[in-house]
Every structure is written in structure tokens, then in C-alpha cells.
Amino acid sequence: MGAAAAAAADVVIPACAAVGIAFALWQWFLVSKVKVSTYAAPGNGHHHGGPVFRMEDDGEDVGMGGDHDEEEESAGDRTVAVARCAEIQSAISVGANSFLFTQYKYLAAFTAIFAVVIFLFLGSVHRFSTDSRPCQYTRGQTCKPALANATFSAIAFLLGAATSVVSGYLGMRIATYANARTTLEARRGIGAAFATAFRSGAVMGFLLASLGLLVLYATIKVFGLYYGDDWEGLYESVTGYGLGGSSMALFGRVGGGIYTKAADVGADLVGKVERNIPEDDPRNPAVIADNVGDNVGDIAGMGSDLFGSYAESTCAALFVASISSFGADHDFAAVAYPLLISAAGLLVCLVTTLLATDLFKVKTVRGVAPALKLQLIISTVLMTVAALVVSFAVLPANFTMFDFGAVKQVKNWHLFFCVSIGLWAGLAIGFTTEYFTSNAYSPVRDVADSCKTGAATNVIFGLALGYKSVIVPTFAIAVSIYVGFTLASIYGIAVAALGMLSTVATGLAIDAYGPISDNAGGIAEMAGMSRRIRQRTDALDAAGNTTAAIGKGFAIGSAALVSLALFGAFVSRAGVADVNVLNPKVFVGLLVGAMLPYWFSAMTMRSVGSAALKMVEEVRRQFAAIPGLMEGRAAPDYARCVRISTDASLREMMPPGALVLLAPLLAGTFFGVRTLAGLLAGALVSGVQIAISASNSGGAWDNAKKYIEAGASDHAKSLGPKGSDAHKAAVIGDTIGDPLKDTSGPSLNILIKLMAVESLVFAPFFAAHGGLIFK
């Protein structure tokens, strides 16, 4: 059975990845059928300083009656609208491209230097010896030299970094390609606009999940040509892939988060609070930078983040499997169980996506949010069945797993339960996040209600909501950890994390849908399109806000499980028998580790604050210095605001990145593996709580503001309209929440994962030479 199952795995894994890529390209083709022409109708008033936008008087539509649909517009109006959309889309795309290429130049230098560091540290473990060495786990056998491990770990790191960068860049290209197309499709109806936005998200989701799976599988196969039967060395070196993915994700998330929030805060404070003009009004100089930010932060950053989680959980599971009976028996199909779960996940997500876009189409505004929620439920149910099939098809009925020096007897149905518990815990975290951040439920409405008495009570209620929202996700993660560990030791936790991420293609599609819809609404506003079209894009955006919060919940929950799995793998690789909290070396690490997320958050929040300060000053200067800007007779200098955000984010992303990357290296080298184990545990425990509360507070403030602006119920109308005192208080809350939900919160889950995977990669060095001070 072993040879036949291994041959089947060698066919199934690349085939599923190929199907995923083909499906992504098919979705791209469908989106590309919506034509965005750059043709500008004669006499529509070109401004050569930037995109051509139609200005409005006091928020009223000019020349396109508020309730006119595409059928009611003249051919000339349609041509002008398409031309405007094309130019705005081009401006957003150029801004996002230039930022990412500049960022990637810095990251290329960092990646090259860090690859050399990995090689030097791991090569020095056995003084760069080329002699074979006794295996650490498989007694009586020899493994490849440490120098080979150093070389292949560095190569795997470069491959992970490259895949992460490509994932983020492709996501950004797709989003900037689809935003104007979603706006134009909104003229045909809510269903057409939803399908375009969701298909575009699916392109990103499937490309990223398929690429991650394919590159990791190819890496294992190519490295295996050298390693042969030394699976211990092979899968240890492959962990570098996860480190590469997460390193890029950290800079992508922090840099993108600073960029988008500097622009957002600047645009909101001056535009809405001081000048009382609508969101995404073309008179606002920061409006293009704000829309660029949605793509570089929420799309490119989030894509790299979830790719990092996926790569790390797979690498942790593969490493633990290789030092268990699967590895000793050289049963490739069983070792590749994590890859096969991901491959099955791609097929499940493909079916789920077709249900939303082709079989049960969205027909009304009210149908948008339920359609997205249904995606999560259907993918979870189908994935549970798929996990059952994979578990019984490729795993032996009984086997043993590595259990910190001992062996644990495990059955195949145990691993099915581990995957399932992770999968359903992810859904529980997602729906809890939705309850606390959607304005359809009482927590956000209470926050909106608190705006009646000013910004201070709004902030108090929002903070309380964030703290309270931590309870259910923490219990969900705790149950997953207990069940996973009880059934299959540290491997159970790794596959529980993988279960949570097995539907990553659908999760990313839903996540990417949000910023695409947000951009579509901004383009509709800037192009001066009719009120009905803007109501449709607003409905898409409102649903997208909640799904973005759900996506962040998934990312944080999976990060907690991934970090613990990596922590277990590190402890075993470093030869630590137990992590005793009463040992002062461990407790010191625990205390400092718990502090690191606060230090990191302080750096990122301050970075957003100082960048936003420059943006506010620039927007105020333009309103004061450009005659006729407020009246809509002159165009603002958008490029200057884009430049402020770009410069600030590239400059400010370095210190937080250095903190995360240096902390484990310094702790392991100077204080030893026990202090480092404490550091990782402390960062994990405090980081998860801060990340969840920050993301949910920010999401609640954002949706409380949107609830007042929409005025969809009598209660909301009593708090509005836009420009009222309650609305201004809500805008201030939203502005405070922006860096929490889009910079500090999402970056923290990368902090806890990156520190853990870095410690695992450098574990041989720390075990051999670490602890210069705490000997």
C-alpha cells in the first residue's frame, strides 16, 4: 500500500494545485470581460495634474439624476463615467505598484542578508563540517552534514520569501484590476457587482493557496533528491520556507498598514470632521492615497500574512511527522497528510465559490452578507467530509507520533478530529468576530448609541467591546489545543491549525472582496456616479467590512495554533525536556515575551500617528493654498499625499521588523533555549489577546460610523445625519480604531508566528552554542 499511496499522493497534490491555478485564471477571464476603456469623451474636461473627476455641489449628483440606472443614462454620460473610472483606476494602480516595487527593493536586500545569516549560524553548529553526523531522532542512523542543512534552509527561506512576495503582488494586481470593473457592473445591478468583486477575490485566494502548495511540494521533491532517506534533515531544512513567508508578511503587513492608515486618518480628520465633505470626495487630496492603501495593506499585506500561516503550519506538521513513525517507515503519503488536506481544501473551495457566483446568485442588497456567510459555513461542512476521506485513505489505522522524547499511540480518526476541531473553531471565531463587529447586532449599535454623548463615551464603549470579544475566541483556541494535544501531541495542534487554514482559498476570496468593494465605492464617489450606484457599492462595502473582521479573526486564531505547533517543534529540536515556569530562566523569558506585543504595538501605532500628522498638515495646506479646491473648480495634488504615505511607511516599517527578528536571536544566543522558550510562550499568550481586542474594537468603531451614515433604521436616523455631533464622534472613534484594526492588530499575529518559526530554524545553533550569559 505504501508505494501505491505515495504514487497517488505524487499525482493528487500537484494536480489539485494545477486545478486551483486553472480555476483562478478562469475567474480572471470572467472578470476581464467587463471592459474599462481609457477613452475619454470629447470635452469632458481633462486636468493634466491627475485623474479627471466630476465635482459635485453639496453632495448632490450633477447631470445624472440620483436614481438613474445604466438604462436611463445617455450614451455620452456612460462614456464619460467609464473614462473617469478608468483614469481613477489607473491612478490607484500606479500608486500601489510604485509603493510595492519600492518596498520590494528594500526587502530584496534584507532577504539576501538574512539568508546569509541563516547559512552562517546553522553552518557553525558543526564548524562548517562536510562529514555525515548521527541522526538526532532516528538512533543508529547517519544524517547529512550540518552544512547541507544550513545551505538548504537558506534556499528554502529564499523560496518562501519569493512565494510570499509574488502572492502579495498578484493580489494587489487583481484588486486594482477589479475595483473599477465592480463599479461599472454596479450599474447593471447588485448581483453583477457582487459577482465581479467576489470572483476577483477568488482569483487571489486560489492563486495564493495553489502557489503555496505547489512550491512547497516541489521544494520537498527537489531537496529530497539530495537528502534521500534522511527525512529528518529534509523536513528540518524545509522549515526555512515558513520563515521566508512570514518575514515578508511582517514587512508587508506593517508597511502596508502604516501606508493605508496614514492616508485614511488624514483624509477622514480633515475631510469629514473639519471640511464636512463626504468620504472619497474627489476634492480631498488624500483620497487616492487612501484607496491605494486598501490595496497595499488589506490585500497585499493580508495575502502574505495568510500565506505565511499556511506555510508555517504545514512546515511544523511535516517536521513533527518526519521524526515520528511516518518518517521512520518512509511512508510519504502519511508524511504528506498536511499537503493532501490542503489539496482537498482547494477542491472544496472551488465548489463553494461556484455556489456563490453561478448557482445561488445574489439578487438583492440584503442577500450580500448572507451569501458571504454561507460561503464560510458550506466550505467548513464540505471540508469536514473531505478531511474524513483523506484521513482514512492515506493514514495507517495505528501509528505513533513524537511526544517530547516519548511516543504516543495514535489512530487515523484521531487526526480527523484534530483537523475538524481546528476547522470548526475557525468558524466559531469568525462568527464571534462578526457578532462584535457587524452593525446588525447590538454590540456595535450600543457603540453607535454612545456617540450621542461625544467621542469619549464612544471610545470607552469600543474598548470595552474589544476586551469582551476576546472571551469566545480564546476558549475556542483553548479547546482546539487541548483536543489536538490529547489526541496526537504537538502534531495534533499543527494539523488543527492546518484545519483552520484548509479553506484558505475561500477565506482569502471573502477577505479580498472587502477592499475591492471599498475601492469600488470610492471610485463611484469620485467619478460622480448616480446615488443608486453608490448605494449598491456601499452595500457591498458594508458586507466587506464585516468579512474583513472575520478574516482577521481567522488569521489570529490560526496564528495562535501555528505558533504553539512551532513552539513544540522548537522545544523538541532544541532538546529541552520540559519548560518549567518555576525555573527563573524560563520565567524571565515569559515576562519579557509578554511585553513584546505591547512594545511592537507602541511602535506601529506611533508610526501611524506621525505619518497621519504629516498627511493632515498636507491636506490642510492644500485646502488653504489651492484656490477653488473646496468649490470643485481645481484639482488637488494627489501625488504629494501618495508620496507622504510611501515615504513614511518604508521608513517606519524597519524598527518593528527589527524588534521581531532580533528578539529570538538575542534571547537564544545570550540567554539560552529555556529563556527563549519562555519568551515565545509569553509573546503567544499576550499577543493573541491584544490582536483580537485591537481588531474588534477598530472594526466596531468603523461599523458604528457606517451605521450612523447609512441611516437605515429609525435608531440610526436619530443619531445622524452626516455632519451631526454624533457622527463626528463616530468618525473620531473610527480614526482611533484605524491603526488598531489595520496595523497593530493584524501585525501581531505575524509577530507570534515569526518569532516561533525563526526559533525553530535556528534551534540547532541555540542548542549547540546558545546561552552565553545563562550557561
Coordinates of N, CA, C and O in Angstrom, one line a residue, residues 478-609:
A478 N -8.4 27.4 23.0 CA -8.0 26.5 24.1 C -8.6 25.1 23.9 O -7.8 24.1 24.1
V479 N -9.8 25.0 23.5 CA -10.4 23.7 23.2 C -9.6 23.0 22.1 O -9.3 21.8 22.2
S480 N -9.3 23.7 21.0 CA -8.6 23.1 19.9 C -7.2 22.6 20.4 O -6.8 21.5 20.0
I481 N -6.5 23.4 21.2 CA -5.2 23.0 21.7 C -5.3 21.7 22.6 O -4.6 20.8 22.4
Y482 N -6.3 21.7 23.5 CA -6.5 20.6 24.4 C -6.8 19.3 23.6 O -6.2 18.2 23.8
V483 N -7.8 19.4 22.7 CA -8.2 18.2 22.0 C -7.0 17.7 21.1 O -6.7 16.5 21.0
G484 N -6.4 18.7 20.4 CA -5.3 18.3 19.5 C -4.1 17.7 20.2 O -3.6 16.6 19.8
F485 N -3.7 18.2 21.4 CA -2.6 17.7 22.1 C -2.9 16.4 22.7 O -2.1 15.4 22.8
T486 N -4.2 16.2 23.3 CA -4.6 15.0 23.9 C -4.6 13.8 22.9 O -4.1 12.7 23.2
L487 N -5.0 14.1 21.7 CA -5.2 13.0 20.7 C -3.9 12.7 20.0 O -3.6 11.5 19.7
A488 N -3.1 13.7 19.6 CA -1.9 13.4 18.8 C -0.7 14.3 19.2 O 0.1 14.6 18.3
S489 N -0.6 14.7 20.4 CA 0.6 15.5 20.9 C 0.7 16.8 20.0 O -0.3 17.4 19.6
I490 N 1.9 17.2 19.8 CA 2.2 18.5 19.1 C 1.7 18.4 17.7 O 1.3 19.4 17.1
Y491 N 1.7 17.2 17.1 CA 1.3 17.1 15.7 C -0.2 17.4 15.6 O -0.7 17.9 14.6
G492 N -1.0 17.0 16.6 CA -2.4 17.3 16.6 C -2.7 18.8 16.6 O -3.6 19.2 15.9
I493 N -1.9 19.6 17.3 CA -2.0 21.1 17.2 C -1.7 21.6 15.8 O -2.4 22.5 15.3
A494 N -0.6 21.1 15.2 CA -0.2 21.5 13.9 C -1.3 21.2 12.9 O -1.6 22.1 12.1
V495 N -1.9 20.0 12.9 CA -3.0 19.8 11.9 C -4.3 20.5 12.3 O -5.1 20.7 11.4
A496 N -4.5 20.8 13.6 CA -5.7 21.6 13.9 C -5.5 23.0 13.3 O -6.5 23.6 12.7
A497 N -4.3 23.6 13.3 CA -4.0 24.9 12.6 C -4.2 24.7 11.2 O -4.8 25.6 10.5
L498 N -3.8 23.6 10.6 CA -4.0 23.4 9.2 C -5.5 23.2 8.8 O -5.9 23.7 7.7
G499 N -6.2 22.6 9.7 CA -7.7 22.5 9.5 C -8.3 23.9 9.4 O -9.1 24.2 8.5
M500 N -7.9 24.8 10.3 CA -8.4 26.2 10.3 C -8.1 26.9 9.0 O -8.8 27.7 8.5
L501 N -6.9 26.5 8.4 CA -6.4 27.2 7.2 C -6.7 26.4 5.9 O -6.4 26.8 4.8
S502 N -7.4 25.2 6.1 CA -7.6 24.4 4.9 C -8.5 25.0 3.9 O -8.5 24.7 2.7
T503 N -9.4 25.9 4.3 CA -10.3 26.6 3.4 C -9.8 28.0 3.1 O -10.6 29.0 3.0
V504 N -8.5 28.2 3.1 CA -7.9 29.5 3.0 C -8.2 30.2 1.6 O -8.3 31.4 1.6
A505 N -8.5 29.4 0.6 CA -8.9 30.0 -0.7 C -10.2 30.7 -0.6 O -10.3 31.9 -1.0
T506 N -11.2 30.1 0.1 CA -12.4 30.8 0.3 C -12.3 32.0 1.3 O -12.8 33.1 1.1
G507 N -11.5 31.7 2.3 CA -11.3 32.8 3.3 C -10.6 34.0 2.7 O -11.0 35.2 3.0
L508 N -9.7 33.8 1.8 CA -9.0 34.9 1.2 C -9.9 35.6 0.1 O -9.9 36.8 0.0
A509 N -10.7 34.8 -0.5 CA -11.7 35.4 -1.5 C -12.6 36.3 -0.8 O -12.9 37.5 -1.3
I510 N -13.1 35.9 0.4 CA -14.0 36.8 1.1 C -13.3 38.0 1.7 O -13.8 39.1 1.7
D511 N -12.1 37.8 2.1 CA -11.3 38.9 2.6 C -10.9 39.9 1.6 O -11.1 41.1 1.8
A512 N -10.5 39.4 0.4 CA -10.1 40.4 -0.7 C -11.3 41.1 -1.2 O -11.2 42.2 -1.7
Y513 N -12.5 40.4 -1.2 CA -13.7 41.0 -1.6 C -14.0 42.4 -1.0 O -14.4 43.4 -1.6
G514 N -13.6 42.5 0.3 CA -13.9 43.7 1.1 C -13.2 45.0 0.6 O -13.8 45.9 0.2
P515 N -11.8 44.9 0.5 CA -11.1 46.1 -0.1 C -11.5 46.4 -1.5 O -11.5 47.6 -1.9
I516 N -11.8 45.4 -2.3 CA -12.2 45.6 -3.7 C -13.5 46.4 -3.8 O -13.6 47.4 -4.5
S517 N -14.5 46.0 -2.9 CA -15.7 46.7 -2.8 C -15.6 48.1 -2.3 O -16.2 49.1 -2.7
D518 N -14.7 48.3 -1.3 CA -14.4 49.6 -0.7 C -13.8 50.5 -1.8 O -14.3 51.7 -2.0
N519 N -12.9 50.0 -2.6 CA -12.3 50.8 -3.7 C -13.4 51.1 -4.7 O -13.4 52.2 -5.3
A520 N -14.3 50.2 -5.0 CA -15.4 50.4 -6.0 C -16.3 51.5 -5.6 O -16.7 52.4 -6.4
G521 N -16.6 51.6 -4.2 CA -17.4 52.7 -3.7 C -16.7 54.0 -3.8 O -17.3 55.0 -4.2
G522 N -15.4 54.0 -3.6 CA -14.6 55.2 -3.7 C -14.5 55.7 -5.1 O -14.7 56.9 -5.4
I523 N -14.4 54.8 -6.1 CA -14.4 55.2 -7.5 C -15.7 55.7 -7.9 O -15.8 56.7 -8.6
A524 N -16.8 55.1 -7.4 CA -18.2 55.6 -7.8 C -18.3 57.0 -7.3 O -18.9 57.9 -8.0
E525 N -17.9 57.3 -6.1 CA -18.0 58.6 -5.5 C -17.1 59.6 -6.2 O -17.6 60.7 -6.6
M526 N -15.9 59.3 -6.6 CA -15.0 60.2 -7.3 C -15.4 60.5 -8.7 O -15.2 61.5 -9.2
A527 N -16.0 59.5 -9.3 CA -16.5 59.6 -10.7 C -17.8 60.3 -10.8 O -18.3 60.5 -11.9
G528 N -18.4 60.6 -9.6 CA -19.7 61.4 -9.6 C -20.8 60.5 -10.2 O -21.7 61.0 -10.9
M529 N -20.9 59.2 -9.9 CA -21.9 58.4 -10.4 C -23.2 58.5 -9.6 O -23.2 59.1 -8.5
S530 N -24.3 58.0 -10.1 CA -25.6 58.2 -9.5 C -25.7 57.7 -8.1 O -25.0 56.7 -7.8
R531 N -26.6 58.2 -7.3 CA -26.8 57.8 -6.0 C -27.1 56.3 -5.8 O -26.7 55.6 -4.9
R532 N -27.9 55.8 -6.8 CA -28.3 54.4 -6.7 C -27.1 53.5 -6.8 O -27.0 52.5 -6.1
I533 N -26.2 53.8 -7.7 CA -25.0 53.0 -7.9 C -24.1 53.1 -6.6 O -23.6 52.1 -6.2
R534 N -24.1 54.3 -6.0 CA -23.3 54.4 -4.8 C -24.0 53.6 -3.6 O -23.3 53.0 -2.8
Q535 N -25.3 53.5 -3.6 CA -25.9 52.7 -2.6 C -25.6 51.2 -2.7 O -25.4 50.5 -1.8
R536 N -25.5 50.8 -4.0 CA -25.1 49.4 -4.3 C -23.7 49.1 -3.8 O -23.4 48.1 -3.2
T537 N -22.7 50.0 -4.2 CA -21.3 49.8 -3.8 C -21.2 49.9 -2.3 O -20.4 49.2 -1.7
D538 N -22.0 50.8 -1.6 CA -21.9 50.9 -0.2 C -22.4 49.6 0.5 O -21.9 49.2 1.5
A539 N -23.5 49.0 -0.1 CA -24.0 47.7 0.4 C -22.9 46.6 0.3 O -22.7 45.9 1.3
L540 N -22.2 46.6 -0.8 CA -21.1 45.6 -0.9 C -20.0 45.9 0.1 O -19.5 45.0 0.7
D541 N -19.7 47.2 0.3 CA -18.6 47.6 1.2 C -19.0 47.3 2.6 O -18.1 46.8 3.4
A542 N -20.2 47.5 3.0 CA -20.7 47.2 4.4 C -20.5 45.8 4.7 O -20.0 45.4 5.8
A543 N -20.9 44.9 3.8 CA -20.7 43.4 4.0 C -19.2 43.1 4.0 O -18.8 42.3 4.8
G544 N -18.4 43.8 3.2 CA -17.0 43.6 3.1 C -16.3 43.9 4.4 O -15.3 43.3 4.8
N545 N -16.8 45.0 5.1 CA -16.2 45.4 6.4 C -16.2 44.3 7.4 O -15.3 44.0 8.1
T546 N -17.4 43.7 7.5 CA -17.6 42.6 8.5 C -16.8 41.4 8.1 O -16.2 40.8 8.9
T547 N -16.8 41.0 6.8 CA -16.0 39.9 6.4 C -14.5 40.1 6.6 O -13.8 39.1 6.9
A548 N -14.0 41.3 6.5 CA -12.6 41.6 6.7 C -12.3 41.3 8.2 O -11.2 40.8 8.5
A549 N -13.2 41.7 9.1 CA -13.0 41.4 10.5 C -13.0 39.9 10.8 O -12.2 39.4 11.5
I550 N -13.9 39.2 10.1 CA -13.9 37.7 10.2 C -12.6 37.1 9.7 O -12.0 36.3 10.4
G551 N -12.1 37.7 8.6 CA -10.8 37.2 8.1 C -9.7 37.4 9.1 O -8.8 36.5 9.3
K552 N -9.7 38.6 9.8 CA -8.7 38.9 10.8 C -8.8 37.9 11.9 O -7.8 37.4 12.5
G553 N -10.0 37.6 12.3 CA -10.3 36.6 13.4 C -9.6 35.2 13.1 O -9.0 34.6 13.9
F554 N -9.9 34.8 11.8 CA -9.3 33.5 11.3 C -7.8 33.6 11.4 O -7.1 32.7 11.9
A555 N -7.2 34.7 10.9 CA -5.8 34.8 10.9 C -5.2 34.8 12.3 O -4.1 34.1 12.5
I556 N -5.8 35.4 13.2 CA -5.3 35.5 14.6 C -5.4 34.1 15.3 O -4.5 33.6 15.9
G557 N -6.6 33.4 15.1 CA -6.8 32.1 15.7 C -5.8 31.1 15.1 O -5.2 30.3 15.9
S558 N -5.7 31.1 13.8 CA -4.7 30.1 13.2 C -3.3 30.4 13.6 O -2.5 29.5 13.9
A559 N -3.0 31.7 13.8 CA -1.6 32.1 14.2 C -1.3 31.6 15.6 O -0.2 31.1 15.9
A560 N -2.3 31.6 16.5 CA -2.1 31.0 17.9 C -1.8 29.5 17.8 O -0.8 29.1 18.4
L561 N -2.5 28.8 17.0 CA -2.3 27.3 16.9 C -1.0 27.1 16.2 O -0.2 26.2 16.6
V562 N -0.7 27.8 15.1 CA 0.6 27.6 14.3 C 1.8 27.9 15.3 O 2.7 27.1 15.3
S563 N 1.7 29.0 16.1 CA 2.8 29.3 16.9 C 3.1 28.2 18.0 O 4.2 27.9 18.3
L564 N 2.0 27.7 18.5 CA 2.1 26.6 19.5 C 2.8 25.4 18.9 O 3.6 24.8 19.5
A565 N 2.3 25.1 17.7 CA 2.9 23.9 17.0 C 4.4 24.1 16.7 O 5.2 23.2 16.9
L566 N 4.7 25.3 16.3 CA 6.1 25.7 16.0 C 6.9 25.7 17.3 O 8.1 25.2 17.4
F567 N 6.3 26.2 18.4 CA 6.9 26.2 19.7 C 7.3 24.8 20.1 O 8.4 24.5 20.6
G568 N 6.3 23.8 20.0 CA 6.5 22.4 20.3 C 7.7 21.8 19.5 O 8.5 21.1 20.0
A569 N 7.7 22.1 18.2 CA 8.8 21.6 17.3 C 10.1 22.2 17.7 O 11.1 21.5 17.8
F570 N 10.1 23.5 18.1 CA 11.4 24.1 18.6 C 11.9 23.5 19.9 O 13.1 23.1 20.0
V571 N 11.0 23.3 20.8 CA 11.4 22.7 22.1 C 12.0 21.3 21.9 O 13.0 20.9 22.5
S572 N 11.4 20.5 21.0 CA 11.9 19.2 20.7 C 13.2 19.2 20.0 O 14.1 18.5 20.3
R573 N 13.3 20.1 19.0 CA 14.6 20.2 18.2 C 15.7 20.7 19.0 O 16.9 20.3 18.9
A574 N 15.4 21.6 20.0 CA 16.5 22.2 20.8 C 16.8 21.3 22.0 O 17.8 21.6 22.8
G575 N 16.1 20.2 22.1 CA 16.4 19.2 23.2 C 16.0 19.6 24.6 O 16.7 19.2 25.6
V576 N 15.0 20.5 24.7 CA 14.5 20.9 26.0 C 13.5 19.8 26.5 O 12.5 19.6 25.9
A577 N 13.8 19.2 27.7 CA 13.0 18.1 28.2 C 11.6 18.7 28.7 O 10.6 18.1 28.4
D578 N 11.7 19.8 29.4 CA 10.4 20.4 29.9 C 10.6 21.9 30.0 O 11.7 22.4 30.2
V579 N 9.5 22.7 29.9 CA 9.5 24.1 30.1 C 8.9 24.4 31.4 O 7.6 24.5 31.5
N580 N 9.7 24.6 32.5 CA 9.1 24.7 33.9 C 9.0 26.2 34.2 O 10.1 26.9 34.2
V581 N 7.8 26.7 34.5 CA 7.6 28.1 34.7 C 8.3 28.6 36.0 O 8.6 29.7 36.2
L582 N 8.5 27.6 37.0 CA 9.2 28.0 38.2 C 10.7 28.2 38.0 O 11.4 28.7 38.9
N583 N 11.2 27.8 36.9 CA 12.7 28.0 36.6 C 12.8 29.5 36.3 O 12.2 30.0 35.4
P584 N 13.7 30.2 37.0 CA 13.8 31.6 36.8 C 14.2 32.0 35.4 O 13.8 33.0 34.8
K585 N 15.0 31.1 34.7 CA 15.4 31.4 33.3 C 14.2 31.5 32.4 O 14.1 32.3 31.5
V586 N 13.3 30.5 32.7 CA 12.0 30.5 31.9 C 11.1 31.6 32.2 O 10.6 32.3 31.3
F587 N 11.0 31.9 33.5 CA 10.0 33.0 33.9 C 10.5 34.3 33.4 O 9.6 35.2 33.0
V588 N 11.8 34.6 33.4 CA 12.3 35.9 32.9 C 11.9 36.0 31.4 O 11.4 37.1 31.0
G589 N 12.1 34.9 30.7 CA 11.7 34.9 29.2 C 10.2 35.2 29.1 O 9.7 35.9 28.2
L590 N 9.4 34.5 29.9 CA 7.9 34.6 29.9 C 7.5 36.1 30.1 O 6.6 36.6 29.3
L591 N 8.1 36.7 31.0 CA 7.7 38.1 31.4 C 8.1 39.0 30.2 O 7.3 39.9 29.8
V592 N 9.3 38.9 29.7 CA 9.7 39.8 28.6 C 8.9 39.5 27.3 O 8.5 40.4 26.6
G593 N 8.7 38.2 27.1 CA 7.9 37.8 25.9 C 6.5 38.4 25.9 O 6.0 38.9 24.9
A594 N 5.9 38.4 27.1 CA 4.5 39.0 27.2 C 4.5 40.5 27.0 O 3.5 41.1 26.6
M595 N 5.7 41.2 27.2 CA 5.8 42.6 27.0 C 6.0 42.9 25.5 O 5.6 44.0 25.1
L596 N 6.6 42.0 24.7 CA 7.0 42.4 23.3 C 5.8 42.8 22.5 O 5.9 43.8 21.7
P597 N 4.6 42.2 22.5 CA 3.5 42.7 21.7 C 3.1 44.1 22.1 O 2.7 44.9 21.2
Y598 N 3.3 44.5 23.3 CA 3.0 45.9 23.7 C 4.0 46.9 23.1 O 3.7 47.9 22.6
W599 N 5.3 46.5 23.2 CA 6.3 47.3 22.6 C 6.1 47.4 21.1 O 6.2 48.5 20.5
F600 N 5.8 46.3 20.4 CA 5.6 46.3 19.0 C 4.4 47.2 18.6 O 4.5 48.0 17.7
S601 N 3.3 47.0 19.4 CA 2.1 47.8 19.1 C 2.4 49.3 19.3 O 1.9 50.2 18.5
A602 N 3.2 49.7 20.3 CA 3.5 51.1 20.5 C 4.3 51.6 19.3 O 4.0 52.7 18.9
M603 N 5.2 50.8 18.8 CA 6.0 51.3 17.6 C 5.1 51.5 16.4 O 5.2 52.5 15.7
T604 N 4.2 50.5 16.1 CA 3.4 50.6 14.9 C 2.3 51.8 15.1 O 2.1 52.5 14.1
M605 N 1.7 51.9 16.3 CA 0.7 52.9 16.5 C 1.4 54.3 16.3 O 0.8 55.2 15.7
R606 N 2.6 54.5 16.9 CA 3.2 55.8 16.8 C 3.6 56.1 15.4 O 3.5 57.2 15.0
S607 N 4.0 55.1 14.6 CA 4.3 55.3 13.2 C 3.1 55.8 12.5 O 3.3 56.7 11.7
V608 N 2.0 55.2 12.7 CA 0.8 55.6 12.0 C 0.4 57.1 12.4 O 0.1 57.9 11.6
G609 N 0.6 57.3 13.7 CA 0.3 58.7 14.3 C 1.2 59.8 13.6 O 0.7 60.8 13.2

